Amino acid sequence: MESPTEVVLDYSNPLNATVAFLTLVIGVFGVICNSSIVYIFYKEKSERSSFNLICVFRSLSNIYILGTTFLGLFLPKTVLGFSPYPPALESTLIHISNTLYLGNEYQIILVAVNRFIAMFLPVYYNKLCGFKSTLLILVLIYLVRIVIVIFETYDQLKVNCYTSFLLVALAWRYDFQAQCQFEDNILLVISITFAIMTAINGATLLKIISFYKSSKNESNETRKRIRRNVFLFFQTGLQDSLYLIDLSFMMKFSYLSEARVWSYISGTFVWECLHSIDGFIMIMFNEKLSLLRKRLLPTPSATHLAQKTFTVSVVSRLPEIN
């Protein structure tokens, strides 16, 4: 395959122009959506629950990936026909985005465990899934990922191996040189993560269904709480499905064609959409931002005050169900 320096394709190329436009629109949209989640969390004390804290870390990762890798690297390189950065910096930017992507994958398990504890161990929920404990776990997740990416990037750069965004493929690739070949376990990690998440969420969903069926003789307030939990469980299900789609393209659909346009769709377009739509989903289900949520699940004023510190969380209300 040709190296990125051998193919100079500027904005006059129709496909490049289309890719540049999509990258810009999707990227800006995603940054706005994810930034809104961070802003609301910062401004509204009632939003500072453990679940929302996870959403904020997720949004910050999305902002970095969209802002630096897509808008800061892929977009100008597609328009100019060459990279505005030295190879070492371009490689580092892509590696950091990949490690944050895996950090978000680990968050999927964290959310699943959070919900599971709320359903099956509600008495211990505040102790095991409190704000401080969740913050500690999130910090550890990203510290581990940062340490890993530092060592991996250093090992590659010292032998002049550079990961780059290839204009010929309109997607990022590892260096093709013989000394740069290594076993990348990212797909294995993602597959294991998704399998664990599916098992935990399956058990949680069965518990929610059990609550829903047994609520027929319950009060209206109890049924409303169950509806909220089902609605918010649907939120995380949608977010998790984004990673399933991305995983499907990485492991299977990307091999269906070697065409340049398909390489872009399966390797770049799907990845960027994942982080943008992820932020949009969080907005749609956020109590402060979502008109959809307010219309479908109006919160009674009497219960809103009592539950003020447990907003926007699938798991936070479940322990309250009698």
PDB file of C-alpha atoms in Angstrom:
ATOM      1  CA  MET A   1       0.000   0.000   0.000  1.00  0.00           C
ATOM      2  CA  GLU A   2       1.206   3.498  -0.762  1.00  0.00           C
ATOM      3  CA  SER A   3       2.487   5.634   2.044  1.00  0.00           C
ATOM      4  CA  PRO A   4       0.663   8.862   2.959  1.00  0.00           C
ATOM      5  CA  THR A   5       3.433  11.004   1.436  1.00  0.00           C
ATOM      6  CA  GLU A   6       3.022   9.343  -1.956  1.00  0.00           C
ATOM      7  CA  VAL A   7      -0.598  10.376  -2.385  1.00  0.00           C
ATOM      8  CA  VAL A   8      -1.389  14.081  -2.462  1.00  0.00           C
ATOM      9  CA  LEU A   9      -5.134  14.621  -2.559  1.00  0.00           C
ATOM     10  CA  ASP A  10      -6.500  18.061  -1.797  1.00  0.00           C
ATOM     11  CA  TYR A  11      -9.972  19.530  -1.429  1.00  0.00           C
ATOM     12  CA  SER A  12     -10.495  19.556  -5.205  1.00  0.00           C
ATOM     13  CA  ASN A  13     -10.936  15.783  -5.067  1.00  0.00           C
ATOM     14  CA  PRO A  14     -14.725  15.123  -4.780  1.00  0.00           C
ATOM     15  CA  LEU A  15     -14.364  12.309  -2.241  1.00  0.00           C
ATOM     16  CA  ASN A  16     -11.919  14.333  -0.152  1.00  0.00           C
ATOM     17  CA  ALA A  17     -14.278  17.299  -0.197  1.00  0.00           C
ATOM     18  CA  THR A  18     -17.176  15.114   0.942  1.00  0.00           C
ATOM     19  CA  VAL A  19     -15.098  13.488   3.675  1.00  0.00           C
ATOM     20  CA  ALA A  20     -13.835  16.879   4.876  1.00  0.00           C
ATOM     21  CA  PHE A  21     -17.385  18.237   5.037  1.00  0.00           C
ATOM     22  CA  LEU A  22     -18.701  15.209   6.949  1.00  0.00           C
ATOM     23  CA  THR A  23     -15.734  15.241   9.314  1.00  0.00           C
ATOM     24  CA  LEU A  24     -16.311  18.918  10.098  1.00  0.00           C
ATOM     25  CA  VAL A  25     -20.086  18.682  10.588  1.00  0.00           C
ATOM     26  CA  ILE A  26     -20.070  15.469  12.626  1.00  0.00           C
ATOM     27  CA  GLY A  27     -17.091  16.617  14.685  1.00  0.00           C
ATOM     28  CA  VAL A  28     -18.483  20.044  15.574  1.00  0.00           C
ATOM     29  CA  PHE A  29     -21.889  18.532  16.366  1.00  0.00           C
ATOM     30  CA  GLY A  30     -20.276  15.962  18.658  1.00  0.00           C
ATOM     31  CA  VAL A  31     -18.097  18.496  20.461  1.00  0.00           C
ATOM     32  CA  ILE A  32     -21.138  20.700  21.129  1.00  0.00           C
ATOM     33  CA  CYS A  33     -23.224  17.786  22.444  1.00  0.00           C
ATOM     34  CA  ASN A  34     -20.502  16.423  24.710  1.00  0.00           C
ATOM     35  CA  SER A  35     -19.497  19.895  25.933  1.00  0.00           C
ATOM     36  CA  SER A  36     -23.118  20.516  26.942  1.00  0.00           C
ATOM     37  CA  ILE A  37     -23.025  17.470  29.239  1.00  0.00           C
ATOM     38  CA  VAL A  38     -19.835  18.711  30.907  1.00  0.00           C
ATOM     39  CA  TYR A  39     -21.246  22.235  31.266  1.00  0.00           C
ATOM     40  CA  ILE A  40     -24.509  21.083  32.876  1.00  0.00           C
ATOM     41  CA  PHE A  41     -22.608  18.861  35.296  1.00  0.00           C
ATOM     42  CA  TYR A  42     -20.426  21.818  36.301  1.00  0.00           C
ATOM     43  CA  LYS A  43     -23.262  24.344  36.637  1.00  0.00           C
ATOM     44  CA  GLU A  44     -25.992  22.216  38.225  1.00  0.00           C
ATOM     45  CA  LYS A  45     -25.246  20.669  41.625  1.00  0.00           C
ATOM     46  CA  SER A  46     -28.297  18.434  41.283  1.00  0.00           C
ATOM     47  CA  GLU A  47     -26.588  16.742  38.321  1.00  0.00           C
ATOM     48  CA  ARG A  48     -23.572  15.563  40.314  1.00  0.00           C
ATOM     49  CA  SER A  49     -24.459  11.904  40.727  1.00  0.00           C
ATOM     50  CA  SER A  50     -22.114   8.976  40.206  1.00  0.00           C
ATOM     51  CA  PHE A  51     -23.829   8.058  36.941  1.00  0.00           C
ATOM     52  CA  ASN A  52     -23.475  11.592  35.596  1.00  0.00           C
ATOM     53  CA  LEU A  53     -19.834  11.597  36.654  1.00  0.00           C
ATOM     54  CA  ILE A  54     -19.298   8.595  34.385  1.00  0.00           C
ATOM     55  CA  CYS A  55     -21.062  10.490  31.599  1.00  0.00           C
ATOM     56  CA  VAL A  56     -18.767  13.486  32.102  1.00  0.00           C
ATOM     57  CA  PHE A  57     -15.601  11.397  31.829  1.00  0.00           C
ATOM     58  CA  ARG A  58     -17.070   9.782  28.747  1.00  0.00           C
ATOM     59  CA  SER A  59     -17.881  13.200  27.279  1.00  0.00           C
ATOM     60  CA  LEU A  60     -14.380  14.515  27.982  1.00  0.00           C
ATOM     61  CA  SER A  61     -12.898  11.544  26.139  1.00  0.00           C
ATOM     62  CA  ASN A  62     -15.259  12.143  23.234  1.00  0.00           C
ATOM     63  CA  ILE A  63     -14.320  15.829  23.107  1.00  0.00           C
ATOM     64  CA  TYR A  64     -10.612  15.027  22.963  1.00  0.00           C
ATOM     65  CA  ILE A  65     -11.026  12.373  20.266  1.00  0.00           C
ATOM     66  CA  LEU A  66     -13.278  14.543  18.110  1.00  0.00           C
ATOM     67  CA  GLY A  67     -11.351  17.761  18.689  1.00  0.00           C
ATOM     68  CA  THR A  68      -7.769  16.594  18.244  1.00  0.00           C
ATOM     69  CA  THR A  69      -7.921  13.501  16.059  1.00  0.00           C
ATOM     70  CA  PHE A  70     -10.838  14.245  13.735  1.00  0.00           C
ATOM     71  CA  LEU A  71     -11.054  18.051  13.602  1.00  0.00           C
ATOM     72  CA  GLY A  72      -7.418  18.699  14.450  1.00  0.00           C
ATOM     73  CA  LEU A  73      -5.738  15.980  12.359  1.00  0.00           C
ATOM     74  CA  PHE A  74      -7.961  14.068   9.935  1.00  0.00           C
ATOM     75  CA  LEU A  75      -9.770  17.177   8.652  1.00  0.00           C
ATOM     76  CA  PRO A  76      -6.758  19.383   7.789  1.00  0.00           C
ATOM     77  CA  LYS A  77      -4.830  16.443   6.334  1.00  0.00           C
ATOM     78  CA  THR A  78      -7.787  15.564   4.091  1.00  0.00           C
ATOM     79  CA  VAL A  79      -8.098  19.173   2.901  1.00  0.00           C
ATOM     80  CA  LEU A  80      -4.405  19.989   2.517  1.00  0.00           C
ATOM     81  CA  GLY A  81      -3.231  16.642   1.190  1.00  0.00           C
ATOM     82  CA  PHE A  82      -0.480  16.427   3.810  1.00  0.00           C
ATOM     83  CA  SER A  83      -0.182  16.352   7.583  1.00  0.00           C
ATOM     84  CA  PRO A  84       0.235  19.672   9.406  1.00  0.00           C
ATOM     85  CA  TYR A  85       2.096  17.843  12.168  1.00  0.00           C
ATOM     86  CA  PRO A  86       5.387  15.944  12.383  1.00  0.00           C
ATOM     87  CA  PRO A  87       5.000  12.145  12.225  1.00  0.00           C
ATOM     88  CA  ALA A  88       5.746  11.648  15.943  1.00  0.00           C
ATOM     89  CA  LEU A  89       2.998  14.080  17.010  1.00  0.00           C
ATOM     90  CA  GLU A  90       0.468  12.650  14.543  1.00  0.00           C
ATOM     91  CA  SER A  91       1.186   9.165  15.837  1.00  0.00           C
ATOM     92  CA  THR A  92       0.853  10.270  19.458  1.00  0.00           C
ATOM     93  CA  LEU A  93      -2.500  11.990  18.842  1.00  0.00           C
ATOM     94  CA  ILE A  94      -3.947   8.832  17.300  1.00  0.00           C
ATOM     95  CA  HIS A  95      -2.566   6.601  20.064  1.00  0.00           C
ATOM     96  CA  ILE A  96      -4.090   8.778  22.791  1.00  0.00           C
ATOM     97  CA  SER A  97      -7.468   8.671  21.052  1.00  0.00           C
ATOM     98  CA  ASN A  98      -7.266   4.885  20.843  1.00  0.00           C
ATOM     99  CA  THR A  99      -6.455   4.558  24.533  1.00  0.00           C
ATOM    100  CA  LEU A 100      -9.316   6.888  25.501  1.00  0.00           C
ATOM    101  CA  TYR A 101     -11.593   4.800  23.300  1.00  0.00           C
ATOM    102  CA  LEU A 102     -10.625   1.758  25.377  1.00  0.00           C
ATOM    103  CA  GLY A 103     -11.153   3.803  28.538  1.00  0.00           C
ATOM    104  CA  ASN A 104     -14.724   4.406  27.409  1.00  0.00           C
ATOM    105  CA  GLU A 105     -15.029   0.664  26.811  1.00  0.00           C
ATOM    106  CA  TYR A 106     -14.067   0.013  30.435  1.00  0.00           C
ATOM    107  CA  GLN A 107     -16.714   2.516  31.475  1.00  0.00           C
ATOM    108  CA  ILE A 108     -19.331   0.295  29.884  1.00  0.00           C
ATOM    109  CA  ILE A 109     -18.516  -2.393  32.448  1.00  0.00           C
ATOM    110  CA  LEU A 110     -18.476   0.199  35.242  1.00  0.00           C
ATOM    111  CA  VAL A 111     -21.991   1.367  34.345  1.00  0.00           C
ATOM    112  CA  ALA A 112     -23.205  -2.233  34.065  1.00  0.00           C
ATOM    113  CA  VAL A 113     -21.804  -3.070  37.515  1.00  0.00           C
ATOM    114  CA  ASN A 114     -23.321   0.133  38.902  1.00  0.00           C
ATOM    115  CA  ARG A 115     -26.783  -0.862  37.706  1.00  0.00           C
ATOM    116  CA  PHE A 116     -26.323  -4.466  38.831  1.00  0.00           C
ATOM    117  CA  ILE A 117     -25.482  -3.425  42.406  1.00  0.00           C
ATOM    118  CA  ALA A 118     -28.442  -1.073  42.530  1.00  0.00           C
ATOM    119  CA  MET A 119     -30.781  -3.863  41.478  1.00  0.00           C
ATOM    120  CA  PHE A 120     -29.402  -6.776  43.471  1.00  0.00           C
ATOM    121  CA  LEU A 121     -27.605  -5.060  46.391  1.00  0.00           C
ATOM    122  CA  PRO A 122     -29.538  -1.818  46.941  1.00  0.00           C
ATOM    123  CA  VAL A 123     -28.585  -1.659  50.637  1.00  0.00           C
ATOM    124  CA  TYR A 124     -24.906  -1.372  49.679  1.00  0.00           C
ATOM    125  CA  TYR A 125     -25.377   0.884  46.677  1.00  0.00           C
ATOM    126  CA  ASN A 126     -24.369   4.188  48.291  1.00  0.00           C
ATOM    127  CA  LYS A 127     -21.277   2.602  49.817  1.00  0.00           C
ATOM    128  CA  LEU A 128     -20.100   0.738  46.707  1.00  0.00           C
ATOM    129  CA  CYS A 129     -21.247   3.175  44.010  1.00  0.00           C
ATOM    130  CA  GLY A 130     -20.974   6.543  45.719  1.00  0.00           C
ATOM    131  CA  PHE A 131     -19.614   9.645  44.026  1.00  0.00           C
ATOM    132  CA  LYS A 132     -16.122   9.416  45.536  1.00  0.00           C
ATOM    133  CA  SER A 133     -15.672   5.707  44.885  1.00  0.00           C
ATOM    134  CA  THR A 134     -16.833   6.160  41.282  1.00  0.00           C
ATOM    135  CA  LEU A 135     -14.424   9.074  40.828  1.00  0.00           C
ATOM    136  CA  LEU A 136     -11.558   6.977  42.161  1.00  0.00           C
ATOM    137  CA  ILE A 137     -12.321   4.110  39.776  1.00  0.00           C
ATOM    138  CA  LEU A 138     -12.590   6.459  36.788  1.00  0.00           C
ATOM    139  CA  VAL A 139      -9.287   8.138  37.613  1.00  0.00           C
ATOM    140  CA  LEU A 140      -7.594   4.740  37.930  1.00  0.00           C
ATOM    141  CA  ILE A 141      -9.040   3.581  34.597  1.00  0.00           C
ATOM    142  CA  TYR A 142      -7.647   6.538  32.708  1.00  0.00           C
ATOM    143  CA  LEU A 143      -4.340   6.580  34.583  1.00  0.00           C
ATOM    144  CA  VAL A 144      -3.784   2.960  33.568  1.00  0.00           C
ATOM    145  CA  ARG A 145      -4.676   3.743  29.969  1.00  0.00           C
ATOM    146  CA  ILE A 146      -2.364   6.787  29.920  1.00  0.00           C
ATOM    147  CA  VAL A 147       0.569   4.791  31.336  1.00  0.00           C
ATOM    148  CA  ILE A 148      -0.013   2.058  28.758  1.00  0.00           C
ATOM    149  CA  VAL A 149      -0.153   4.482  25.836  1.00  0.00           C
ATOM    150  CA  ILE A 150       3.028   6.255  26.994  1.00  0.00           C
ATOM    151  CA  PHE A 151       5.024   3.019  26.959  1.00  0.00           C
ATOM    152  CA  GLU A 152       3.487   1.776  23.699  1.00  0.00           C
ATOM    153  CA  THR A 153       4.056   5.071  21.895  1.00  0.00           C
ATOM    154  CA  TYR A 154       7.619   5.371  23.188  1.00  0.00           C
ATOM    155  CA  ASP A 155       8.482   1.842  22.045  1.00  0.00           C
ATOM    156  CA  GLN A 156       7.215   2.602  18.537  1.00  0.00           C
ATOM    157  CA  LEU A 157       8.749   6.047  18.165  1.00  0.00           C
ATOM    158  CA  LYS A 158      12.218   4.926  19.241  1.00  0.00           C
ATOM    159  CA  VAL A 159      12.362   2.565  16.239  1.00  0.00           C
ATOM    160  CA  ASN A 160      10.845   5.188  13.899  1.00  0.00           C
ATOM    161  CA  CYS A 161       7.415   3.591  13.681  1.00  0.00           C
ATOM    162  CA  TYR A 162       4.625   6.084  13.090  1.00  0.00           C
ATOM    163  CA  THR A 163       0.880   5.528  13.159  1.00  0.00           C
ATOM    164  CA  SER A 164      -0.756   7.877  10.670  1.00  0.00           C
ATOM    165  CA  PHE A 165      -3.934   8.875   8.867  1.00  0.00           C
ATOM    166  CA  LEU A 166      -3.521   7.552   5.323  1.00  0.00           C
ATOM    167  CA  LEU A 167      -5.020   9.694   2.592  1.00  0.00           C
ATOM    168  CA  VAL A 168      -5.044   6.723   0.252  1.00  0.00           C
ATOM    169  CA  ALA A 169      -7.355   4.898   2.689  1.00  0.00           C
ATOM    170  CA  LEU A 170      -8.963   7.886   4.448  1.00  0.00           C
ATOM    171  CA  ALA A 171      -8.400   5.998   7.692  1.00  0.00           C
ATOM    172  CA  TRP A 172      -5.626   5.625  10.234  1.00  0.00           C
ATOM    173  CA  ARG A 173      -3.155   2.743  10.009  1.00  0.00           C
ATOM    174  CA  TYR A 174      -0.171   1.431  11.930  1.00  0.00           C
ATOM    175  CA  ASP A 175       3.225   1.702  10.250  1.00  0.00           C
ATOM    176  CA  PHE A 176       3.721  -1.013   7.601  1.00  0.00           C
ATOM    177  CA  GLN A 177       7.477  -1.384   8.106  1.00  0.00           C
ATOM    178  CA  ALA A 178       8.682  -4.822   9.192  1.00  0.00           C
ATOM    179  CA  GLN A 179      10.143  -3.634  12.495  1.00  0.00           C
ATOM    180  CA  CYS A 180       6.837  -1.969  13.373  1.00  0.00           C
ATOM    181  CA  GLN A 181       4.687  -5.078  13.292  1.00  0.00           C
ATOM    182  CA  PHE A 182       3.216  -6.116  16.639  1.00  0.00           C
ATOM    183  CA  GLU A 183       0.231  -7.988  17.978  1.00  0.00           C
ATOM    184  CA  ASP A 184      -2.561  -5.513  18.650  1.00  0.00           C
ATOM    185  CA  ASN A 185      -5.033  -6.900  21.210  1.00  0.00           C
ATOM    186  CA  ILE A 186      -7.522  -4.033  20.970  1.00  0.00           C
ATOM    187  CA  LEU A 187     -10.179  -6.198  19.313  1.00  0.00           C
ATOM    188  CA  LEU A 188      -9.757  -8.903  21.950  1.00  0.00           C
ATOM    189  CA  VAL A 189     -10.123  -6.345  24.757  1.00  0.00           C
ATOM    190  CA  ILE A 190     -13.235  -4.866  23.157  1.00  0.00           C
ATOM    191  CA  SER A 191     -14.776  -8.303  22.597  1.00  0.00           C
ATOM    192  CA  ILE A 192     -14.198  -9.389  26.217  1.00  0.00           C
ATOM    193  CA  THR A 193     -15.518  -6.074  27.513  1.00  0.00           C
ATOM    194  CA  PHE A 194     -18.665  -6.363  25.450  1.00  0.00           C
ATOM    195  CA  ALA A 195     -19.244  -9.977  26.532  1.00  0.00           C
ATOM    196  CA  ILE A 196     -18.961  -9.064  30.232  1.00  0.00           C
ATOM    197  CA  MET A 197     -21.212  -6.043  29.786  1.00  0.00           C
ATOM    198  CA  THR A 198     -23.842  -8.122  27.985  1.00  0.00           C
ATOM    199  CA  ALA A 199     -23.936 -10.731  30.746  1.00  0.00           C
ATOM    200  CA  ILE A 200     -24.281  -8.147  33.530  1.00  0.00           C
ATOM    201  CA  ASN A 201     -26.855  -6.077  31.666  1.00  0.00           C
ATOM    202  CA  GLY A 202     -28.840  -9.200  30.856  1.00  0.00           C
ATOM    203  CA  ALA A 203     -29.225  -9.979  34.552  1.00  0.00           C
ATOM    204  CA  THR A 204     -30.119  -6.373  35.307  1.00  0.00           C
ATOM    205  CA  LEU A 205     -32.716  -6.271  32.550  1.00  0.00           C
ATOM    206  CA  LEU A 206     -34.384  -9.422  33.893  1.00  0.00           C
ATOM    207  CA  LYS A 207     -34.562  -7.784  37.319  1.00  0.00           C
ATOM    208  CA  ILE A 208     -36.141  -4.660  35.842  1.00  0.00           C
ATOM    209  CA  ILE A 209     -38.700  -6.764  33.988  1.00  0.00           C
ATOM    210  CA  SER A 210     -39.472  -8.572  37.240  1.00  0.00           C
ATOM    211  CA  PHE A 211     -40.032  -5.239  38.985  1.00  0.00           C
ATOM    212  CA  TYR A 212     -42.211  -4.057  36.119  1.00  0.00           C
ATOM    213  CA  LYS A 213     -44.439  -7.146  36.224  1.00  0.00           C
ATOM    214  CA  SER A 214     -44.812  -7.020  39.990  1.00  0.00           C
ATOM    215  CA  SER A 215     -45.719  -3.339  39.947  1.00  0.00           C
ATOM    216  CA  LYS A 216     -49.266  -3.802  38.667  1.00  0.00           C
ATOM    217  CA  ASN A 217     -50.616  -3.614  42.192  1.00  0.00           C
ATOM    218  CA  GLU A 218     -48.219  -0.890  43.254  1.00  0.00           C
ATOM    219  CA  SER A 219     -48.934   2.814  43.632  1.00  0.00           C
ATOM    220  CA  ASN A 220     -48.746   5.225  40.718  1.00  0.00           C
ATOM    221  CA  GLU A 221     -45.549   6.705  42.134  1.00  0.00           C
ATOM    222  CA  THR A 222     -43.819   3.322  42.234  1.00  0.00           C
ATOM    223  CA  ARG A 223     -44.835   2.603  38.642  1.00  0.00           C
ATOM    224  CA  LYS A 224     -43.479   5.976  37.558  1.00  0.00           C
ATOM    225  CA  ARG A 225     -40.147   5.183  39.182  1.00  0.00           C
ATOM    226  CA  ILE A 226     -40.007   1.868  37.350  1.00  0.00           C
ATOM    227  CA  ARG A 227     -40.806   3.612  34.077  1.00  0.00           C
ATOM    228  CA  ARG A 228     -37.939   6.023  34.686  1.00  0.00           C
ATOM    229  CA  ASN A 229     -35.565   3.136  35.307  1.00  0.00           C
ATOM    230  CA  VAL A 230     -36.643   1.351  32.139  1.00  0.00           C
ATOM    231  CA  PHE A 231     -36.333   4.597  30.176  1.00  0.00           C
ATOM    232  CA  LEU A 232     -32.830   5.283  31.503  1.00  0.00           C
ATOM    233  CA  PHE A 233     -31.783   1.671  31.021  1.00  0.00           C
ATOM    234  CA  PHE A 234     -32.738   2.215  27.390  1.00  0.00           C
ATOM    235  CA  GLN A 235     -30.299   5.155  27.316  1.00  0.00           C
ATOM    236  CA  THR A 236     -27.314   3.056  28.299  1.00  0.00           C
ATOM    237  CA  GLY A 237     -28.475   0.302  25.957  1.00  0.00           C
ATOM    238  CA  LEU A 238     -28.350   2.771  23.072  1.00  0.00           C
ATOM    239  CA  GLN A 239     -24.889   3.953  24.074  1.00  0.00           C
ATOM    240  CA  ASP A 240     -23.603   0.402  24.396  1.00  0.00           C
ATOM    241  CA  SER A 241     -25.028  -0.470  20.975  1.00  0.00           C
ATOM    242  CA  LEU A 242     -22.795   2.194  19.396  1.00  0.00           C
ATOM    243  CA  TYR A 243     -19.726   0.228  20.436  1.00  0.00           C
ATOM    244  CA  LEU A 244     -21.310  -2.975  19.129  1.00  0.00           C
ATOM    245  CA  ILE A 245     -21.767  -1.335  15.730  1.00  0.00           C
ATOM    246  CA  ASP A 246     -18.194  -0.057  15.734  1.00  0.00           C
ATOM    247  CA  LEU A 247     -16.913  -3.474  16.784  1.00  0.00           C
ATOM    248  CA  SER A 248     -18.863  -5.104  13.943  1.00  0.00           C
ATOM    249  CA  PHE A 249     -17.247  -2.822  11.381  1.00  0.00           C
ATOM    250  CA  MET A 250     -13.756  -3.345  12.791  1.00  0.00           C
ATOM    251  CA  MET A 251     -14.000  -7.138  12.947  1.00  0.00           C
ATOM    252  CA  LYS A 252     -16.149  -7.975   9.909  1.00  0.00           C
ATOM    253  CA  PHE A 253     -17.653  -5.300   7.674  1.00  0.00           C
ATOM    254  CA  SER A 254     -14.370  -3.473   7.019  1.00  0.00           C
ATOM    255  CA  TYR A 255     -13.140  -6.529   5.085  1.00  0.00           C
ATOM    256  CA  LEU A 256     -16.044  -6.523   2.651  1.00  0.00           C
ATOM    257  CA  SER A 257     -14.318  -4.136   0.245  1.00  0.00           C
ATOM    258  CA  GLU A 258     -10.946  -2.489  -0.341  1.00  0.00           C
ATOM    259  CA  ALA A 259     -12.506   0.557  -1.974  1.00  0.00           C
ATOM    260  CA  ARG A 260     -11.318   3.895  -0.647  1.00  0.00           C
ATOM    261  CA  VAL A 261     -14.827   5.091   0.153  1.00  0.00           C
ATOM    262  CA  TRP A 262     -15.585   1.917   2.103  1.00  0.00           C
ATOM    263  CA  SER A 263     -12.312   2.230   3.989  1.00  0.00           C
ATOM    264  CA  TYR A 264     -13.439   5.708   5.068  1.00  0.00           C
ATOM    265  CA  ILE A 265     -16.925   4.566   6.076  1.00  0.00           C
ATOM    266  CA  SER A 266     -15.820   1.531   8.095  1.00  0.00           C
ATOM    267  CA  GLY A 267     -12.658   3.017   9.571  1.00  0.00           C
ATOM    268  CA  THR A 268     -13.307   6.738  10.083  1.00  0.00           C
ATOM    269  CA  PHE A 269     -16.971   7.643   9.577  1.00  0.00           C
ATOM    270  CA  VAL A 270     -18.337   5.012  11.980  1.00  0.00           C
ATOM    271  CA  TRP A 271     -15.718   5.886  14.612  1.00  0.00           C
ATOM    272  CA  GLU A 272     -16.472   9.612  14.483  1.00  0.00           C
ATOM    273  CA  CYS A 273     -20.233   9.028  14.536  1.00  0.00           C
ATOM    274  CA  LEU A 274     -19.830   6.853  17.611  1.00  0.00           C
ATOM    275  CA  HIS A 275     -18.392   9.690  19.715  1.00  0.00           C
ATOM    276  CA  SER A 276     -20.774  12.316  18.333  1.00  0.00           C
ATOM    277  CA  ILE A 277     -23.966  10.277  18.673  1.00  0.00           C
ATOM    278  CA  ASP A 278     -22.822   9.170  22.131  1.00  0.00           C
ATOM    279  CA  GLY A 279     -22.944  12.796  23.251  1.00  0.00           C
ATOM    280  CA  PHE A 280     -26.273  13.353  21.523  1.00  0.00           C
ATOM    281  CA  ILE A 281     -27.825  10.365  23.348  1.00  0.00           C
ATOM    282  CA  MET A 282     -26.655  11.746  26.689  1.00  0.00           C
ATOM    283  CA  ILE A 283     -28.309  15.074  25.845  1.00  0.00           C
ATOM    284  CA  MET A 284     -31.583  13.408  24.852  1.00  0.00           C
ATOM    285  CA  PHE A 285     -31.798  11.664  28.226  1.00  0.00           C
ATOM    286  CA  ASN A 286     -30.482  14.513  30.378  1.00  0.00           C
ATOM    287  CA  GLU A 287     -33.164  16.035  32.621  1.00  0.00           C
ATOM    288  CA  LYS A 288     -31.831  19.562  32.202  1.00  0.00           C
ATOM    289  CA  LEU A 289     -31.448  19.426  28.423  1.00  0.00           C
ATOM    290  CA  SER A 290     -33.923  16.907  27.083  1.00  0.00           C
ATOM    291  CA  LEU A 291     -37.378  17.958  25.945  1.00  0.00           C
ATOM    292  CA  LEU A 292     -37.983  14.303  25.061  1.00  0.00           C
ATOM    293  CA  ARG A 293     -37.388  13.188  28.626  1.00  0.00           C
ATOM    294  CA  LYS A 294     -39.553  15.947  30.085  1.00  0.00           C
ATOM    295  CA  ARG A 295     -42.445  15.020  27.799  1.00  0.00           C
ATOM    296  CA  LEU A 296     -42.288  11.247  28.299  1.00  0.00           C
ATOM    297  CA  LEU A 297     -41.362  11.213  31.983  1.00  0.00           C
ATOM    298  CA  PRO A 298     -42.660  14.312  33.775  1.00  0.00           C
ATOM    299  CA  THR A 299     -41.225  14.440  37.273  1.00  0.00           C
ATOM    300  CA  PRO A 300     -43.725  15.290  40.015  1.00  0.00           C
ATOM    301  CA  SER A 301     -42.598  18.233  42.094  1.00  0.00           C
ATOM    302  CA  ALA A 302     -43.059  16.354  45.342  1.00  0.00           C
ATOM    303  CA  THR A 303     -40.716  13.569  44.362  1.00  0.00           C
ATOM    304  CA  HIS A 304     -38.297  15.747  42.448  1.00  0.00           C
ATOM    305  CA  LEU A 305     -37.082  17.401  45.622  1.00  0.00           C
ATOM    306  CA  ALA A 306     -36.706  14.137  47.443  1.00  0.00           C
ATOM    307  CA  GLN A 307     -34.678  12.669  44.587  1.00  0.00           C
ATOM    308  CA  LYS A 308     -32.765  15.803  43.712  1.00  0.00           C
ATOM    309  CA  THR A 309     -29.348  14.224  44.179  1.00  0.00           C
ATOM    310  CA  PHE A 310     -30.134  11.164  42.111  1.00  0.00           C
ATOM    311  CA  THR A 311     -30.966  12.605  38.693  1.00  0.00           C
ATOM    312  CA  VAL A 312     -30.273  11.104  35.293  1.00  0.00           C
ATOM    313  CA  SER A 313     -29.232   7.743  36.726  1.00  0.00           C
ATOM    314  CA  VAL A 314     -30.626   4.403  35.749  1.00  0.00           C
ATOM    315  CA  VAL A 315     -29.434   2.922  38.969  1.00  0.00           C
ATOM    316  CA  SER A 316     -29.960   5.670  41.502  1.00  0.00           C
ATOM    317  CA  ARG A 317     -33.727   5.325  41.704  1.00  0.00           C
ATOM    318  CA  LEU A 318     -33.927   1.559  41.662  1.00  0.00           C
ATOM    319  CA  PRO A 319     -33.134   1.123  45.376  1.00  0.00           C
ATOM    320  CA  GLU A 320     -36.146   3.289  46.166  1.00  0.00           C
ATOM    321  CA  ILE A 321     -38.613   0.846  44.596  1.00  0.00           C
ATOM    322  CA  ASN A 322     -40.637  -0.952  47.233  1.00  0.00           C
TER     323      ASN A 322
END
